[in-house]
Amino acid sequence: MQSILQNIAKHISLTPEEETLFLSKTETKQFKAKTILLSAGEVATCTYFVNSGILRSFNINDNIIEHVLHFACEGWWIGDMYSYISEKPGNLFIEVLEDAEVVIITKENQQQLFQEIPKLERFFRILAENSLVAHQERLMDNLSLTAEERFEKFCSKYPTLIQKVPQKHIASYIGVTPEFFSKMKARLLKK
Amino acid sequence: MQSILQNIAKHISLTPEEETLFLSKTETKQFKAKTILLSAGEVATCTYFVNSGILRSFNINDNIIEHVLHFACEGWWIGDMYSYISEKPGNLFIEVLEDAEVVIITKENQQQLFQEIPKLERFFRILAENSLVAHQERLMDNLSLTAEERFEKFCSKYPTLIQKVPQKHIASYIGVTPEFFSKMKARLLKK
DNA sequence: ATAATTTCTTAATCTAGGTTAAGTGCTCTT
DNA sequence: AAGAGCACTTAACCTAGATTAAGAAATTAT
């Protein structure tokens, strides 16, 4: 398992005391599949780091159609960044897809950690920058690639997810309907 | 004009000495419209802050089709974040659309500034977080809204740009062809 | 085990937006 | 001011992907 301290150590180095302090400001919890950690309309007060299991974030359009923004499995962070930083009600849901162990950091604790360990500003800057780059790439992919190409990219980028999450969620992430996804998959298998 | 120091002051406060130090690590330049500040294939060594004028970033698909990632006018930052942080050749172009004055920060100088004024880590963290949120929203919009809705959102978000940049670039940003954009605009005017 | 609920597939039909192509009006040059 | 490019429009036709609907397969709950 990739621990949160290892995740941090990829970009900055903490002393053992700092590591202990950091962990003291977090809480680790287990959640069953289908648990909703955050609902649209709520203010996101925490960010989540996934120790094990799978989560997803999504919004719901016109009370009908879901759109998956993000999947997170072992070693990934997930949250509603908009709501978290603006402290306004967000429009994302965060749901557990596969039984998970999650490290929770409240915004309050994160702010305290920034005071006590300023190096963490750097860590979260790098985290945000990397996430930004990934989102920019996905945006450009949505503008310039076909559904088939986006699916192939998804497969090579997240090979483990394909087996594990319901394909309707992958369809949603790619940006197509489940029906079209199914048709596309059948077409690809013939090749 | 919104200066870069005012932009920073929105999120952190620098002492006069720190402000002087910061400015000493930047370079301000004028560019004529049509100037290319960065080409695909190059490593982005700088980030840009726009004092005046308009810039855009875009990529080119299959050597034919341009896709606009971002516009930047007075008070905005622009760059190729992927290339800048990975130090690998990027695939974005950055072009001046309207005569501009630009503050340039090299990565080297930015790193030195991070050493000398650690508070800046916080500023750039917040900058990256805000940009991330904007990209997430645009991604979700591309997945869930029609071209017409995306155009309306663009108009209310960037009212000044509509008069100033060629509409083919707005079409590209929205994610439609210039021909369809033109048709859509005519349809909207009839209402 | 069995019923109930989800998820996935298939197929017919439809549409938002793409493509191609031709023409009109700009705005730079020189 | 005449030409050369660009930028925009219009229109006919095309297609990737959506919608609707119905059945099959897989999970989940009882």
PDB file of C-alpha atoms (C1' of nucleotides) in Angstrom, chain C:
ATOM      1  C1'  DA C   1     -32.275 -20.464  -4.242  1.00  0.00           C
ATOM      2  C1'  DT C   2     -35.205 -16.893  -5.933  1.00  0.00           C
ATOM      3  C1'  DA C   3     -36.837 -12.442  -6.654  1.00  0.00           C
ATOM      4  C1'  DA C   4     -35.495  -7.756  -7.464  1.00  0.00           C
ATOM      5  C1'  DT C   5     -32.547  -4.560  -9.128  1.00  0.00           C
ATOM      6  C1'  DT C   6     -28.711  -3.080 -11.803  1.00  0.00           C
ATOM      7  C1'  DT C   7     -25.845  -3.318 -15.620  1.00  0.00           C
ATOM      8  C1'  DC C   8     -25.001  -4.373 -20.303  1.00  0.00           C
ATOM      9  C1'  DT C   9     -26.290  -5.207 -25.166  1.00  0.00           C
ATOM     10  C1'  DT C  10     -28.579  -4.592 -29.562  1.00  0.00           C
ATOM     11  C1'  DA C  11     -31.052  -2.210 -32.922  1.00  0.00           C
ATOM     12  C1'  DA C  12     -33.850   1.399 -35.071  1.00  0.00           C
ATOM     13  C1'  DT C  13     -34.188   6.104 -35.470  1.00  0.00           C
ATOM     14  C1'  DC C  14     -32.772  10.869 -34.765  1.00  0.00           C
ATOM     15  C1'  DT C  15     -29.882  15.195 -34.275  1.00  0.00           C
ATOM     16  C1'  DA C  16     -26.114  18.335 -32.969  1.00  0.00           C
ATOM     17  C1'  DG C  17     -22.536  19.557 -34.990  1.00  0.00           C
ATOM     18  C1'  DG C  18     -18.927  18.447 -38.854  1.00  0.00           C
ATOM     19  C1'  DT C  19     -17.489  18.772 -43.772  1.00  0.00           C
ATOM     20  C1'  DT C  20     -17.128  20.665 -48.171  1.00  0.00           C
ATOM     21  C1'  DA C  21     -17.520  24.270 -51.074  1.00  0.00           C
ATOM     22  C1'  DA C  22     -18.570  28.706 -52.825  1.00  0.00           C
ATOM     23  C1'  DG C  23     -19.119  33.443 -52.134  1.00  0.00           C
ATOM     24  C1'  DT C  24     -18.707  37.998 -49.477  1.00  0.00           C
ATOM     25  C1'  DG C  25     -16.508  41.206 -47.070  1.00  0.00           C
ATOM     26  C1'  DC C  26     -12.567  42.656 -44.305  1.00  0.00           C
ATOM     27  C1'  DT C  27      -7.851  44.532 -43.411  1.00  0.00           C
ATOM     28  C1'  DC C  28      -3.516  44.489 -44.374  1.00  0.00           C
ATOM     29  C1'  DT C  29       0.208  45.313 -47.646  1.00  0.00           C
ATOM     30  C1'  DT C  30       2.628  47.732 -51.320  1.00  0.00           C
TER      31       DT C  30
END
